[in-house]
CSV table of C-alpha atoms and ligand atoms in Angstrom, one decimal:
chain,number,residue,atom,x,y,z
P,1,MET,CA,-8.4,4.3,11.4
P,2,ILE,CA,-5.3,6.3,10.2
P,3,GLU,CA,-4.6,9.8,11.4
P,4,VAL,CA,-1.6,11.6,9.8
P,5,HIS,CA,-1.3,15.0,11.3
P,6,GLY,CA,1.2,17.5,10.5
P,7,VAL,CA,3.9,15.1,9.2
P,8,THR,CA,7.1,16.4,7.8
P,9,LYS,CA,9.9,14.0,6.8
P,10,THR,CA,13.5,15.5,5.8
P,11,PHE,CA,16.3,13.5,4.7
P,12,GLY,CA,19.4,15.9,5.6
P,13,ASP,CA,18.3,19.3,4.4
P,14,PHE,CA,15.7,18.0,1.7
P,15,THR,CA,12.4,18.1,2.9
P,16,ALA,CA,10.5,14.8,1.2
P,17,VAL,CA,7.1,15.3,2.9
P,18,LYS,CA,5.9,18.5,4.3
P,19,GLY,CA,3.2,19.2,6.7
P,20,LEU,CA,1.0,16.5,5.7
P,21,THR,CA,-2.4,15.8,7.2
P,22,PHE,CA,-5.1,13.4,5.9
P,23,SER,CA,-7.1,10.5,7.3
P,24,ALA,CA,-8.4,7.1,6.2
P,25,GLY,CA,-11.3,5.8,8.0
P,26,GLN,CA,-12.6,1.9,8.4
P,27,GLY,CA,-13.4,0.4,5.4
P,28,GLU,CA,-12.4,3.4,3.3
P,29,VAL,CA,-9.9,3.1,0.2
P,30,VAL,CA,-7.8,6.0,-0.3
P,31,GLY,CA,-5.7,6.6,-3.4
P,32,MET,CA,-2.6,8.1,-3.3
P,33,LEU,CA,-1.5,10.3,-6.3
P,34,GLY,CA,1.7,12.2,-7.1
P,35,GLU,CA,4.3,12.4,-9.4
P,36,ASN,CA,7.7,10.5,-9.2
P,37,GLY,CA,9.5,12.0,-6.1
P,38,ALA,CA,6.2,13.4,-4.6
P,39,GLY,CA,6.4,11.8,-1.1
P,40,LYS,CA,3.9,8.7,-1.7
P,41,THR,CA,6.5,5.9,-0.6
P,42,THR,CA,8.0,8.0,2.0
P,43,THR,CA,4.3,8.7,3.5
P,44,LEU,CA,3.3,4.9,3.3
P,45,ARG,CA,6.7,4.0,4.9
P,46,MET,CA,6.0,6.2,7.8
P,47,ILE,CA,2.7,4.9,8.4
P,48,SER,CA,3.9,1.2,8.1
P,49,THR,CA,6.3,2.2,10.9
P,50,VAL,CA,9.7,1.8,8.9
P,51,LEU,CA,10.5,5.4,9.0
P,52,LYS,CA,9.9,8.0,11.8
P,53,PRO,CA,8.4,11.5,10.8
P,54,THR,CA,10.8,14.3,11.6
P,55,GLN,CA,7.7,16.2,12.8
P,56,GLY,CA,3.9,15.5,13.2
P,57,SER,CA,1.9,12.4,14.3
P,58,ILE,CA,0.6,9.2,13.0
P,59,THR,CA,-1.8,7.1,14.7
P,60,VAL,CA,-3.3,3.6,13.3
P,61,GLY,CA,-6.3,2.3,15.1
P,62,GLY,CA,-5.6,5.1,17.8
P,63,MET,CA,-2.0,3.8,18.1
P,64,ASP,CA,1.0,5.8,17.8
P,65,ALA,CA,3.1,4.8,15.0
P,66,VAL,CA,6.3,5.7,16.9
P,67,ARG,CA,5.8,5.2,20.5
P,68,GLN,CA,3.6,2.1,19.8
P,69,ALA,CA,5.1,0.9,16.5
P,70,GLU,CA,4.9,-2.7,17.4
P,71,GLU,CA,1.1,-2.8,17.7
P,72,VAL,CA,0.9,-0.6,14.8
P,73,ARG,CA,2.9,-3.2,12.8
P,74,LYS,CA,0.6,-6.0,13.7
P,75,LYS,CA,-2.3,-4.2,12.3
P,76,VAL,CA,-0.7,-3.2,9.0
P,77,GLY,CA,0.0,-5.1,5.8
P,78,ILE,CA,2.6,-3.6,3.6
P,79,LEU,CA,3.3,-4.1,0.1
P,80,PHE,CA,6.3,-1.8,-1.4
P,81,GLY,CA,6.6,-1.4,-5.0
P,82,GLY,CA,9.5,-2.5,-7.2
P,83,GLU,CA,11.6,-5.0,-5.0
P,84,THR,CA,9.1,-7.7,-3.6
P,85,GLY,CA,11.8,-8.4,-0.9
P,86,LEU,CA,11.0,-12.2,-1.2
P,87,TYR,CA,13.7,-14.6,-0.6
P,88,ASP,CA,14.6,-16.3,-4.1
P,89,ARG,CA,16.1,-19.5,-2.6
P,90,LEU,CA,12.8,-20.2,-0.6
P,91,THR,CA,9.4,-21.7,-1.8
P,92,ALA,CA,6.3,-19.1,-2.0
P,93,ARG,CA,5.0,-21.2,1.4
P,94,GLU,CA,8.3,-20.6,3.2
P,95,ASN,CA,8.4,-17.1,2.5
P,96,ILE,CA,5.1,-16.6,3.8
P,97,ARG,CA,5.6,-18.9,6.7
P,98,TYR,CA,8.7,-16.7,7.7
P,99,PHE,CA,6.6,-13.7,7.7
P,100,GLY,CA,3.9,-15.2,9.8
P,101,LYS,CA,6.8,-16.2,12.3
P,102,LEU,CA,8.0,-12.7,12.3
P,103,TYR,CA,4.3,-11.6,13.4
P,104,GLY,CA,4.6,-14.3,16.2
P,105,LEU,CA,1.7,-16.0,14.8
P,106,GLU,CA,1.6,-19.7,15.5
P,107,GLN,CA,2.5,-22.8,13.0
P,108,GLN,CA,-1.2,-23.7,12.5
P,109,VAL,CA,-2.6,-20.5,11.9
P,110,ILE,CA,0.2,-19.9,9.5
P,111,ALA,CA,-0.8,-23.2,7.7
P,112,ALA,CA,-4.1,-22.6,7.2
P,113,ARG,CA,-3.9,-19.1,6.4
P,114,THR,CA,-1.2,-19.8,3.5
P,115,GLU,CA,-3.5,-22.2,2.4
P,116,SER,CA,-6.7,-20.2,2.0
P,117,LEU,CA,-4.5,-17.2,0.7
P,118,ALA,CA,-3.1,-19.8,-1.9
P,119,LYS,CA,-6.5,-20.7,-2.9
P,120,ARG,CA,-7.7,-17.0,-3.2
P,121,PHE,CA,-5.0,-15.8,-5.3
P,122,ASP,CA,-4.7,-19.0,-7.4
P,123,MET,CA,-1.1,-20.0,-6.5
P,124,THR,CA,-1.7,-23.3,-5.1
P,125,ARG,CA,0.4,-24.9,-7.9
P,126,TYR,CA,3.4,-23.0,-7.4
P,127,LEU,CA,3.2,-22.6,-3.6
P,128,ASP,CA,5.8,-25.0,-3.0
P,129,LYS,CA,8.2,-23.8,-5.9
P,130,ARG,CA,11.0,-21.5,-5.2
P,131,VAL,CA,10.3,-18.0,-5.9
P,132,GLY,CA,13.6,-17.3,-7.9
P,133,GLY,CA,12.1,-18.6,-11.0
P,134,PHE,CA,8.7,-16.8,-10.7
P,135,SER,CA,7.4,-14.1,-13.2
P,136,LYS,CA,6.7,-10.8,-11.8
P,137,GLY,CA,2.8,-11.1,-11.3
P,138,MET,CA,3.6,-14.6,-9.4
P,139,LYS,CA,6.0,-13.0,-6.9
P,140,GLN,CA,3.4,-10.1,-6.7
P,141,LYS,CA,0.9,-12.6,-5.5
P,142,VAL,CA,3.3,-13.9,-3.3
P,143,ALA,CA,4.1,-10.7,-1.8
P,144,ILE,CA,0.4,-9.8,-1.4
P,145,ALA,CA,-0.1,-13.3,0.3
P,146,ARG,CA,2.7,-12.4,2.6
P,147,SER,CA,1.5,-9.1,3.6
P,148,LEU,CA,-2.0,-10.6,4.4
P,149,ILE,CA,-0.6,-13.5,6.6
P,150,HIS,CA,-1.6,-11.8,10.1
P,151,ASP,CA,-5.0,-10.4,8.7
P,152,PRO,CA,-4.3,-6.8,9.0
P,153,SER,CA,-6.9,-4.6,9.3
P,154,VAL,CA,-5.2,-1.8,7.5
P,155,VAL,CA,-3.6,-2.4,4.0
P,156,LEU,CA,-0.9,-0.3,2.6
P,157,PHE,CA,-0.3,-0.8,-1.1
P,158,ASP,CA,2.8,1.1,-3.0
P,159,GLU,CA,2.0,0.8,-6.5
P,160,PRO,CA,0.6,-2.7,-6.5
P,161,THR,CA,-0.2,-3.0,-10.2
P,162,SER,CA,2.9,-1.4,-11.3
P,163,GLY,CA,4.5,-3.4,-14.2
P,164,LEU,CA,2.0,-6.2,-14.0
P,165,ASP,CA,-0.2,-7.4,-17.2
P,166,ILE,CA,-3.8,-6.5,-17.4
P,167,THR,CA,-5.0,-9.7,-16.0
P,168,SER,CA,-2.6,-9.5,-13.0
P,169,ALA,CA,-3.3,-6.0,-12.6
P,170,ASN,CA,-7.2,-6.7,-12.4
P,171,VAL,CA,-6.9,-9.4,-9.8
P,172,ILE,CA,-4.9,-6.9,-7.6
P,173,ARG,CA,-7.5,-4.1,-8.3
P,174,GLN,CA,-10.6,-6.7,-7.6
P,175,LEU,CA,-8.5,-7.4,-4.3
P,176,LEU,CA,-8.6,-4.0,-3.2
P,177,GLY,CA,-12.6,-4.0,-3.7
P,178,GLU,CA,-12.6,-7.1,-1.6
P,179,PHE,CA,-10.6,-5.3,1.3
P,180,LYS,CA,-13.2,-2.6,1.4
P,181,GLN,CA,-16.0,-5.3,1.8
P,182,GLU,CA,-14.0,-7.0,4.6
P,183,GLY,CA,-14.0,-3.6,6.3
P,184,ARG,CA,-10.2,-3.0,5.9
P,185,THR,CA,-8.5,0.3,5.3
P,186,VAL,CA,-6.7,0.7,2.4
P,187,ILE,CA,-4.2,3.4,1.1
P,188,PHE,CA,-2.7,2.7,-2.0
P,189,SER,CA,-0.4,4.7,-4.4
P,190,SER,CA,-0.9,4.6,-8.2
P,191,HIS,CA,0.2,6.5,-11.3
P,192,ILE,CA,-3.0,4.9,-13.2
P,193,MET,CA,-5.7,7.5,-13.0
P,194,SER,CA,-8.6,5.2,-14.1
P,195,GLU,CA,-7.5,2.6,-11.3
P,196,VAL,CA,-7.7,5.2,-8.8
P,197,GLU,CA,-11.1,6.4,-10.2
P,198,ARG,CA,-12.5,3.0,-10.1
P,199,LEU,CA,-11.2,2.2,-6.5
P,200,CYS,CA,-11.2,5.0,-4.4
P,201,ASP,CA,-13.4,6.7,-2.0
P,202,ARG,CA,-11.2,9.5,-1.4
P,203,VAL,CA,-7.8,10.7,-3.2
P,204,VAL,CA,-4.8,12.3,-1.8
P,205,ILE,CA,-2.7,14.1,-4.2
P,206,LEU,CA,0.9,15.1,-3.3
P,207,HIS,CA,3.1,17.4,-4.9
P,208,ARG,CA,6.8,17.7,-3.9
P,209,GLY,CA,5.9,16.5,-0.5
P,210,GLU,CA,2.7,18.9,0.0
P,211,LEU,CA,-0.8,18.0,0.1
P,212,GLN,CA,-2.6,19.4,-3.0
P,213,TYR,CA,-6.0,17.8,-2.5
P,214,ASN,CA,-7.5,15.4,0.0
P,215,GLY,CA,-11.3,14.6,-0.2
P,216,THR,CA,-13.8,12.5,-2.5
P,217,LEU,CA,-13.4,12.3,-6.1
P,218,ASP,CA,-16.9,13.8,-6.6
P,219,ALA,CA,-15.8,16.8,-4.6
P,220,LEU,CA,-12.9,17.1,-7.0
P,221,TYR,CA,-14.6,16.9,-10.1
P,222,GLU,CA,-17.1,19.6,-8.9
P,223,GLN,CA,-14.3,21.7,-7.5
P,224,SER,CA,-12.5,21.6,-11.1
P,225,GLY,CA,-15.7,21.5,-13.3
P,226,SER,CA,-14.3,18.4,-15.0
P,227,ASN,CA,-14.6,14.7,-14.9
P,228,ASP,CA,-11.1,14.3,-16.6
P,229,LEU,CA,-9.1,13.1,-13.5
P,230,ASP,CA,-6.0,12.8,-15.8
P,231,ARG,CA,-6.5,16.6,-16.6
P,232,ILE,CA,-7.3,17.6,-13.2
P,233,PHE,CA,-4.0,16.0,-11.7
P,234,MET,CA,-1.9,17.7,-14.5
P,235,GLU,CA,-3.4,21.1,-13.8
P,236,MET,CA,-2.7,20.5,-10.1
P,237,VAL,CA,0.7,19.4,-10.1
P,238,GLY,CA,2.0,20.4,-13.5
P,239,GLU,CA,2.3,24.1,-13.1
P,240,GLY,CA,5.8,25.6,-14.0
P,241,GLN,CA,6.9,22.5,-15.8
H,301,ATP,N1,16.3,7.3,2.3
H,301,ATP,C1,16.1,8.6,1.6
H,301,ATP,N2,17.2,9.5,1.5
H,301,ATP,C2,17.1,10.6,0.8
H,301,ATP,N3,16.1,10.8,0.1
H,301,ATP,C3,15.2,10.3,0.1
H,301,ATP,C4,15.0,9.0,0.9
H,301,ATP,N4,13.9,8.5,0.6
H,301,ATP,C5,13.1,9.0,-0.5
H,301,ATP,N5,13.8,10.5,-0.8
H,301,ATP,C6,13.4,11.4,-1.4
H,301,ATP,O1,12.3,12.0,-1.2
H,301,ATP,C7,11.6,12.1,-2.2
H,301,ATP,C8,10.2,11.5,-2.2
H,301,ATP,O2,10.4,10.0,-2.6
H,301,ATP,P1,9.3,8.9,-2.5
H,301,ATP,O3,9.8,7.7,-2.8
H,301,ATP,O4,8.4,9.3,-1.2
H,301,ATP,O5,8.4,9.5,-3.9
H,301,ATP,P2,7.0,8.8,-4.5
H,301,ATP,O6,6.1,9.7,-4.7
H,301,ATP,O7,7.0,7.4,-3.9
H,301,ATP,O8,7.8,8.7,-6.0
H,301,ATP,P3,7.6,7.5,-7.3
H,301,ATP,O9,6.2,7.7,-7.6
H,301,ATP,O10,8.8,7.5,-8.1
H,301,ATP,O11,7.8,6.2,-6.5
H,301,ATP,C9,12.3,12.0,-3.6
H,301,ATP,O12,13.0,13.2,-3.8
H,301,ATP,C10,13.5,10.9,-3.1
H,301,ATP,O13,14.7,11.3,-3.6
H,302,MG,MG1,7.2,5.5,-4.4
């Protein structure tokens, strides 16, 4: 579904991602791990077509993320960590509708999907309130609903549970599991090892822009002779510190 092939991204003379190759199949949940600055967000941005690789290629459902960016965007739902990018002065519903329009969806489709997403995320109560007064968890739910308005087959979530309380984080973890059931391809980044252990079929570990590991957790445990992902991770990326 997603093929990242020999991708390098430079910013000026700084190389943020170096010769990265990995793939994610349909219905697969891939966890992306790496320290701050490892290149996770940059990689997700390239897959989502927001950034162009300096070298290498990315395809989503067989379509090129640079040459067929428009088509790729229609397949991909994105949630970026930190700033949700919601408009504070608009209501949750208006924020979601705005995105739906950007994707070229019809009014009725947007309205129906918004209702069903609001039910799914238990946000009907505040659907028509302005986002400006929302808590972080409420905003995150709106941002997630917005990212799903076009029913994407690929979901890219950058640190989706970061800064959320346990209840909200679990809602999102459960959701990632549901995406898998629905046959969506998921790549998400995280700093929480237990979350990755629980949810992922496969992990991609980056260190300073370079791939350290790409494979199943079981194979990683076997190769490392340990079941302690925390420790394996530190041994893999913590060298020379
Ligand atoms: N637009 C940019 N211009 C210059 N450098 C950038 C830009 N975007 C990212 N970088 C650099 O690329 C490197 C990788 O950044 P990236 O945001 O992908 O890391 P990350 O793995 O997502 O880290 P974190 O866990 O902190 O979110 C960092 O050194 C960052 O400073
Ligand atoms: Mg990041």
